[in-house]
Short mmCIF file of C-alpha atoms in Angstrom, two decimals:
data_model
loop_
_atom_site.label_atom_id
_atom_site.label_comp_id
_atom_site.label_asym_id
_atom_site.label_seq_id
_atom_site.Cartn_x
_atom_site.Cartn_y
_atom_site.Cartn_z
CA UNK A 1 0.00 0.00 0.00
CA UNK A 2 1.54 3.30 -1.15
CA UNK A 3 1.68 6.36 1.84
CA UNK A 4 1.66 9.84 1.19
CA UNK A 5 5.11 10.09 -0.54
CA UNK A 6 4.56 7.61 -3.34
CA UNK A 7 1.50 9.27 -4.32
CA UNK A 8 3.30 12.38 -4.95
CA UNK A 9 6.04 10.68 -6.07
CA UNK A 10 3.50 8.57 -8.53
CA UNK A 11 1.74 11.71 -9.41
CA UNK A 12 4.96 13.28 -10.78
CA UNK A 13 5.98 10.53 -12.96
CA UNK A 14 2.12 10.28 -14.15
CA UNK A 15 1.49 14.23 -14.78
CA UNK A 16 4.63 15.58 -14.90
CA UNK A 17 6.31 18.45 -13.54
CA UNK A 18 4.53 20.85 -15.93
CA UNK A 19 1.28 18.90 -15.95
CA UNK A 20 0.90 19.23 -11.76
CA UNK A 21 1.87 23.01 -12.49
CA UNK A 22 -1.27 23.19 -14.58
CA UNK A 23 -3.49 21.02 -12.08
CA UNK A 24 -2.06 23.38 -9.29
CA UNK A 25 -3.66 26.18 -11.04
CA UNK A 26 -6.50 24.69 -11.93
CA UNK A 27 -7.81 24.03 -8.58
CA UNK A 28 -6.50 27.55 -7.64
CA UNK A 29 -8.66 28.88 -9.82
CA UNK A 30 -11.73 26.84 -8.34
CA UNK A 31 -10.89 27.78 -5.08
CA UNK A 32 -10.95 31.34 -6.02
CA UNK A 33 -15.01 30.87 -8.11
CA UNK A 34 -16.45 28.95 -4.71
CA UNK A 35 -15.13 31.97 -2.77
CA UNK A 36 -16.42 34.31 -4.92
CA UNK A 37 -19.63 32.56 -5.34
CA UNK A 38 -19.88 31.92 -1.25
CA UNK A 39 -19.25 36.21 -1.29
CA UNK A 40 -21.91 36.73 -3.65
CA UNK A 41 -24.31 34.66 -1.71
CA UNK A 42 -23.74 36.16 1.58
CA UNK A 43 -23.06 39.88 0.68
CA UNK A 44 -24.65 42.59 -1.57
CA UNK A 45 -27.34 41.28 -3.24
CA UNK A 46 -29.86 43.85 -3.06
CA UNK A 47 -29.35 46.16 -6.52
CA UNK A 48 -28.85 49.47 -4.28
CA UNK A 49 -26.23 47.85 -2.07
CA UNK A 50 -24.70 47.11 -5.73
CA UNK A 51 -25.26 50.24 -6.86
CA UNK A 52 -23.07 51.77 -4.20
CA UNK A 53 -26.04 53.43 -3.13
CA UNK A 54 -27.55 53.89 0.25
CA UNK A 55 -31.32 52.98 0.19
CA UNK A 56 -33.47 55.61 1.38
CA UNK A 57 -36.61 53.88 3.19
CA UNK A 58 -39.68 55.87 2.99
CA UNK A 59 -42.99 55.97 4.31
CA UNK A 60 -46.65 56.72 3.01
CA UNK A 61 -50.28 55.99 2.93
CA UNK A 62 -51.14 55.33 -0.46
CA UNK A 63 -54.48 56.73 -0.98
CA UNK A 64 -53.75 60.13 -1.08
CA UNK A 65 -53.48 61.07 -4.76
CA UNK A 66 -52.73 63.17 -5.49
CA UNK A 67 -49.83 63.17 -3.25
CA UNK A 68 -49.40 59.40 -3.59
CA UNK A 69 -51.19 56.21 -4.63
CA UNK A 70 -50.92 52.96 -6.32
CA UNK A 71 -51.47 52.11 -9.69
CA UNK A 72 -54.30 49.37 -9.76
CA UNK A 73 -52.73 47.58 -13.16
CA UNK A 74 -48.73 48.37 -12.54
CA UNK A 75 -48.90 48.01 -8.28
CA UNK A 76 -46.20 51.26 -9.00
CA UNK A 77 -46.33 53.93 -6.64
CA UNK A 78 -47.12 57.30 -8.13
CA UNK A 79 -48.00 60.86 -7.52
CA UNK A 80 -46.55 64.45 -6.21
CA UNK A 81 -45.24 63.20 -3.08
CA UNK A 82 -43.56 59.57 -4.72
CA UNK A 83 -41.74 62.29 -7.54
CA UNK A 84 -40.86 64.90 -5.09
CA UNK A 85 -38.86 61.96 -2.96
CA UNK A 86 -37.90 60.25 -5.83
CA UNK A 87 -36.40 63.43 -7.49
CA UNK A 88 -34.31 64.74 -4.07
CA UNK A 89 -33.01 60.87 -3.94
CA UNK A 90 -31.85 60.90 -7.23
CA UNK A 91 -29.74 64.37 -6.40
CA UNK A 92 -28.70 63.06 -2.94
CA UNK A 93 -27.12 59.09 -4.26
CA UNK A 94 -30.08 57.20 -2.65
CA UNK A 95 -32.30 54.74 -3.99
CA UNK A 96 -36.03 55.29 -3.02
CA UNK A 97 -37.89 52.57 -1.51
CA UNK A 98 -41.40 53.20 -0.77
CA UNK A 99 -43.59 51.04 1.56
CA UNK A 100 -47.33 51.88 2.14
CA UNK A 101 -48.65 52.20 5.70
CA UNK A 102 -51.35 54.02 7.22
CA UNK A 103 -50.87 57.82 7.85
CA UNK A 104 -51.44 57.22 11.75
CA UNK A 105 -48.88 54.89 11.50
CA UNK A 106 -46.02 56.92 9.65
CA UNK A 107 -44.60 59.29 12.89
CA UNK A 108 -44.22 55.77 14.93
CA UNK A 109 -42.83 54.12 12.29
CA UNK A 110 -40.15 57.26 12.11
CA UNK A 111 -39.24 56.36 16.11
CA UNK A 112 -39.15 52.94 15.30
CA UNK A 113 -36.99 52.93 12.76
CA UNK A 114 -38.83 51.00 10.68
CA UNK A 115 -38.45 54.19 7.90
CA UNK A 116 -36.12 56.87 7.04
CA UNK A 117 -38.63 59.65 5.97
CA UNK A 118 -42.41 60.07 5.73
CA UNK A 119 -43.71 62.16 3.15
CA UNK A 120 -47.34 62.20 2.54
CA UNK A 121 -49.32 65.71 2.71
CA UNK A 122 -48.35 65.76 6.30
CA UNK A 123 -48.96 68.93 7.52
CA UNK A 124 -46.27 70.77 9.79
CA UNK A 125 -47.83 71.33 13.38
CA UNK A 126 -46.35 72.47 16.46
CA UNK A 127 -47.68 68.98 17.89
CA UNK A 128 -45.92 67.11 15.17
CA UNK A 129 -42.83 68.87 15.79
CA UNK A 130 -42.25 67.11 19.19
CA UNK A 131 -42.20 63.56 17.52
CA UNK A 132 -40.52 64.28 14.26
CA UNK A 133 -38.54 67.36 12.35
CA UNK A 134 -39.13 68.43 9.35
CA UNK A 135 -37.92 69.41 5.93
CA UNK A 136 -38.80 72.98 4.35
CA UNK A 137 -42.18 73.23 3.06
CA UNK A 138 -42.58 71.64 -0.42
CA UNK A 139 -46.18 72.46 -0.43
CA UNK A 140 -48.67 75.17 0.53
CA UNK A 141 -52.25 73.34 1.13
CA UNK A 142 -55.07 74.36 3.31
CA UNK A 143 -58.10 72.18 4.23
CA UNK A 144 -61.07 72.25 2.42
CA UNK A 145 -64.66 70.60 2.24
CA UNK A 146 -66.32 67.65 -0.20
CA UNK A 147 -69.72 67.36 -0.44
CA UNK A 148 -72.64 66.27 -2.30
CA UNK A 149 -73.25 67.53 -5.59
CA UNK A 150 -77.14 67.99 -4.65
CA UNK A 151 -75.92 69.38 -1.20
CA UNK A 152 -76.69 72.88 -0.91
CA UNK A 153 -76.80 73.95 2.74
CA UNK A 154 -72.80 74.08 2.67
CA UNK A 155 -71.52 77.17 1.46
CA UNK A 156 -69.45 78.80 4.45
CA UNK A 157 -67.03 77.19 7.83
CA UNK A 158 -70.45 78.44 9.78
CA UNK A 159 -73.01 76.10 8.29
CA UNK A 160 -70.75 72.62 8.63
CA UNK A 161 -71.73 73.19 12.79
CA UNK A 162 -73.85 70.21 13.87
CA UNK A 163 -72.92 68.21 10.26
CA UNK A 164 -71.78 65.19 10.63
CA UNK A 165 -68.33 65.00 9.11
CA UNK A 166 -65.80 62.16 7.89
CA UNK A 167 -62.44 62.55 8.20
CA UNK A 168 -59.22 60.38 7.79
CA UNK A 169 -57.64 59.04 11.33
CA UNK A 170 -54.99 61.49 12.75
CA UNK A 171 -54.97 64.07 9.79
CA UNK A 172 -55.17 68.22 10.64
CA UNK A 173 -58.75 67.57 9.10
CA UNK A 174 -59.88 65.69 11.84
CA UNK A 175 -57.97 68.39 14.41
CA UNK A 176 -59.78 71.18 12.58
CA UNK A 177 -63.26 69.15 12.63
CA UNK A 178 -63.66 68.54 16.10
CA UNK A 179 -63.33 72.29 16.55
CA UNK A 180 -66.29 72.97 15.19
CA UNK A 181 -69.34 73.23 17.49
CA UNK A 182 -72.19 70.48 17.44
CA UNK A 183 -70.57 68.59 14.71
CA UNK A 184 -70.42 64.87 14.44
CA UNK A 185 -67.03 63.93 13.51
CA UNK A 186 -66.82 60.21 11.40
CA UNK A 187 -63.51 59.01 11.59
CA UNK A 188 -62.05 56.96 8.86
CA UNK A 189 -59.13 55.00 8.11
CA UNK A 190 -58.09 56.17 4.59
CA UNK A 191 -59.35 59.11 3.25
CA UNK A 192 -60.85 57.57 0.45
CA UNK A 193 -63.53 56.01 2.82
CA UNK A 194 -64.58 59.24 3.78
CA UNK A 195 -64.85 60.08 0.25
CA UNK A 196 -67.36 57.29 -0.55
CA UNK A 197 -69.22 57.57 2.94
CA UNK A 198 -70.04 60.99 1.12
CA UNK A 199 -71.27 59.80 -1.92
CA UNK A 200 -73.29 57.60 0.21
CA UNK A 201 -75.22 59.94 2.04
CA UNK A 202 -73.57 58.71 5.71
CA UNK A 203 -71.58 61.95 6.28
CA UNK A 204 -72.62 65.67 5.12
CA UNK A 205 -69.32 66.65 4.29
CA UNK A 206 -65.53 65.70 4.31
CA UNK A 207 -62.86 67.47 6.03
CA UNK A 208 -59.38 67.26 4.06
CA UNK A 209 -56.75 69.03 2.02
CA UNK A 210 -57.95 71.02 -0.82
CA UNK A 211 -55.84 69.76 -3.63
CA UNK A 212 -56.46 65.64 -2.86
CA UNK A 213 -60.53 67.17 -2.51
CA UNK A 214 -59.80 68.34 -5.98
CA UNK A 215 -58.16 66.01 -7.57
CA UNK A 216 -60.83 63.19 -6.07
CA UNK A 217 -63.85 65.42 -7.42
CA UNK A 218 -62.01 65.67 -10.66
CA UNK A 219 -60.71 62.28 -11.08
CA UNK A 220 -62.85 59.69 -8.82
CA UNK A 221 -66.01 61.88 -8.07
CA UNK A 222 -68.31 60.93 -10.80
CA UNK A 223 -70.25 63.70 -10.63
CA UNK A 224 -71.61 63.00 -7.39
CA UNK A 225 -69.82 65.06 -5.43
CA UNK A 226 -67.62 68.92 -5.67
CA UNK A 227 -65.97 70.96 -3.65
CA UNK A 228 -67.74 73.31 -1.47
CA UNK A 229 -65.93 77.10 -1.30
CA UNK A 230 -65.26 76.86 2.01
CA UNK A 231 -61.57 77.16 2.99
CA UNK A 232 -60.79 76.10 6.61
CA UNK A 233 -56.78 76.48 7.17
CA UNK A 234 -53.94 77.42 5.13
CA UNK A 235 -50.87 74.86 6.07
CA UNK A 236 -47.35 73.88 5.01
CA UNK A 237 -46.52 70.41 4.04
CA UNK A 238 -43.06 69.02 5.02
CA UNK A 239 -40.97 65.83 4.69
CA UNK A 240 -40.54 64.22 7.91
CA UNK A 241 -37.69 62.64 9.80
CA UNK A 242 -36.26 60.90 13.28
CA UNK A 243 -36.19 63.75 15.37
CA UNK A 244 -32.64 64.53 15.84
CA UNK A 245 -31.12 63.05 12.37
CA UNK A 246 -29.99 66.19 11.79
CA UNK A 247 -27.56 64.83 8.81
CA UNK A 248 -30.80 63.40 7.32
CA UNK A 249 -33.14 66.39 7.34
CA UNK A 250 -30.14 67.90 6.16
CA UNK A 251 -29.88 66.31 3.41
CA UNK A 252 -33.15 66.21 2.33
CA UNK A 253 -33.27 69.61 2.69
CA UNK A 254 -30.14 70.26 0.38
CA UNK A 255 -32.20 67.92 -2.35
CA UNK A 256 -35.11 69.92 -2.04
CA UNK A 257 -33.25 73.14 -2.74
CA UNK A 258 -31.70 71.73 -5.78
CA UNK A 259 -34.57 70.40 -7.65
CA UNK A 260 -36.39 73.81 -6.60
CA UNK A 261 -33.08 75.47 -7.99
CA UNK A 262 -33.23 73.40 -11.63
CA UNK A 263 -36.58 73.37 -12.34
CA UNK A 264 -37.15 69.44 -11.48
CA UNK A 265 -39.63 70.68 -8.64
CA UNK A 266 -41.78 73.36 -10.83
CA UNK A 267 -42.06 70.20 -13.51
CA UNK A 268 -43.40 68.12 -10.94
CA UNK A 269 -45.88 70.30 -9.57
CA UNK A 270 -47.64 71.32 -12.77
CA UNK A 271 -47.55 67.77 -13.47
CA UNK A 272 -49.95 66.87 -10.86
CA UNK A 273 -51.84 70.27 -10.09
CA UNK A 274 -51.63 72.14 -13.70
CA UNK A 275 -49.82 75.04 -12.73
CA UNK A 276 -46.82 76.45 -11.86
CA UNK A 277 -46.18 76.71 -8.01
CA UNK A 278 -46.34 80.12 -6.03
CA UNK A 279 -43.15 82.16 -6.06
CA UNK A 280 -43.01 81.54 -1.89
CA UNK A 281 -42.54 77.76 -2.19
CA UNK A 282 -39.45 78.11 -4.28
CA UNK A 283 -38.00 80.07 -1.82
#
């Protein structure tokens, strides 16, 4: 039986010096394709992380256009607020990734960590400000009232006392609905619920931002419903953060003032609202 050193020795004679040269580099070089194989398996997988890019996780309620929805027949996101974030990632080196939760949910979601940013008409409050910071405004909104189109006992703040109202769960509609005396305030998961509860008859009127009242009455009303000419608030809408990631907010901040600065942001907005924004929000 032959130990260790005839087999080399047998080797040699049966390869040859040159030949065991050859077979040394041969398995070299499979050595080196299972490591890189076991590296590719185990490390960067996901296309930002390839990319070189650091994802940018961000947070919104989807049924908002529109600010932000999703496409029934692509499942894409879409809308001001998905371009706006999408156009200040592309000038900052991230890569956007957008998950849809409910607007309650989007400040504890921020102290969880669970998300980077929330963007999604959120207005900025003095009560918000404790929980989260916020970018500079990107929007100038101001809540408004949907109603029937055969309602006509709605035509100033005044006559929505004692109404009963719908309104979407922890929105500045809902803040600026139970304000009003005598009025029954319907409280609603998405906003689009309160749209329909409308249509329906179940609520005299909705409490929400003007432009997504708009664009529903335009878009999704059928006729059934318009806007009533009563203007409630006039707000700024900012991109939220951690409180404290002041490198974030700064960053976002920077993006924001260079698509303002190249004319990115004023294509956006006439995009979705068909017109040029005011001369204050590019400020």
């Amino acid at each position: 039986m032959m130990d260790i050193k005839d087999v080399q020795i047998y080797s040699m004679k049966l390869w040859g010096v040159h030949g065991m040269k050859k077979l040394f580099l041969l398995l070299l070089t499979v050595c080196l394709l299972g490591t890189a194989a076991l590296t590719a398996g185990c490390g960067q997988s996901d296309s930002a992380e390839q990319s070189g890019k650091k994802v940018l996780r961000v947070g919104m309620d989807a049924s908002y256009p529109p600010f932000g929805s999703q496409n029934q027949e692509t499942k894409d996101y879409e809308g001001f607020d998905v371009d706006i974030i999408r156009a200040i990632g592309a000038e900052e080196g991230f890569d956007v990734e957008i998950s849809n939760r409910s607007f309650d949910g989007l400040i504890p979601a921020l102290q969880a960590k669970e998300i980077d940013v929330a963007i999604n008409d959120i207005t900025i409050t003095d009560d918000r400000k404790q929980s989260a910071d916020f970018s500079k405004p990107y929007y100038i909104a101001g809540l408004g009232v949907v109603v029937r189109s055969d309602n006509d006992t709605i035509h100033t703040a005044e006559d929505l006392q004692g109404k009963t109202l719908g309104v979407s769960i922890g929105s500045t509609g809902e803040e600026a609905a139970r304000k009003i005396p005598g009025a029954n305030v319907r409280v609603f998961n998405a906003i689009n619920e309160a749209f329909l509860e409308v249509q329906n008859g179940g609520v005299d009127a909705v409490v929400n931002d003007i432009p997504t009242n708009e664009y529903y009455v335009s878009h999704a009303g059928n006729k059934n419903v318009r806007t009533a000419e009563v203007a409630l608030t006039k707000e700024d809408l900012g991109i939220a953060v951690l409180k404290g990631n002041t490198e974030l907010l700064t960053k976002i901040d920077d993006g924001l003032a260079k698509i303002k600065a190249n004319g990115k942001f004023s294509e956006i907005y006439e995009k979705w609202f068909g017109k040029q924004p005011p001369q204050e929000l590019l400020q």
